Amino acid sequence: VETFDNALIAAMKGGKALGAKGRAKQLSPAVQRAFDLPSMAAFAVGPTWSTFTPAQKSQVIEAFTRLSVASWAHNFDSYSGEQFVIDANVQTRGADKVVQAKLVHGGGAPVNLIYRMRQSGGGWKVIDVFYNNVSQLTTRRSDLASTVASGGAAGVTAKLNAMADNLLK
């Protein structure tokens, strides 16, 4: 989490000069290292995931990854002295670990971020981020529900890519 937060700060420092696409390019490796994007994509799609072919799953994961990177690049677009403070008290919830962090900036209330992590591929990976106590993964699942039902894998891939394109403008 600390390494990822440091990558966010670096991208924020690039701010407007990098633009959304530049920040996304800079953040992409950090997002892919820190997050279990295949598991997150499967959860966001829901039970229908099991009906997708391997090729469809791969396309959805690629689009979900692109949207995840675009979201971080869009939401962390400038720097004015912010810093992340990570709570050293990591909580255990079943097989998961919960890491709490605050984004502290001058004059404003700190922003609480909670990273839910799980063992994946030999290391700990983020499987969800809670922003103001709202699961971003559950929100994404809700955003995709009607598209999953009406458009299947192709519809989900198209919607994820369209959402990413919008954030990268």
Short mmCIF file of C-alpha atoms in Angstrom, two decimals, residues 9 27-28 47 49 51 60 71 82-84 89 93 108 111 133 136 156 159 161:
data_model
loop_
_atom_site.label_atom_id
_atom_site.label_comp_id
_atom_site.label_asym_id
_atom_site.label_seq_id
_atom_site.Cartn_x
_atom_site.Cartn_y
_atom_site.Cartn_z
CA ILE A 9 1.90 11.12 -5.00
CA LEU A 27 0.39 4.75 -12.67
CA SER A 28 -0.36 1.65 -14.74
CA PRO A 47 -22.11 -14.73 -11.09
CA TRP A 49 -18.48 -14.32 -14.89
CA THR A 51 -20.33 -18.16 -18.23
CA VAL A 60 -13.00 -7.81 -19.50
CA SER A 71 -9.88 6.24 -12.28
CA GLU A 82 -0.77 16.00 0.22
CA GLN A 83 0.67 12.98 1.98
CA PHE A 84 -0.57 9.52 2.82
CA ASN A 89 -2.29 -1.47 12.89
CA ARG A 93 -10.70 -10.18 8.64
CA GLY A 108 -9.10 20.14 4.70
CA VAL A 111 -9.71 11.54 3.24
CA ASN A 133 -16.65 3.76 3.89
CA GLN A 136 -15.51 0.97 -4.78
CA VAL A 156 -19.20 -5.08 -20.25
CA LYS A 159 -18.83 -0.06 -21.14
CA ASN A 161 -13.58 1.04 -22.07
#
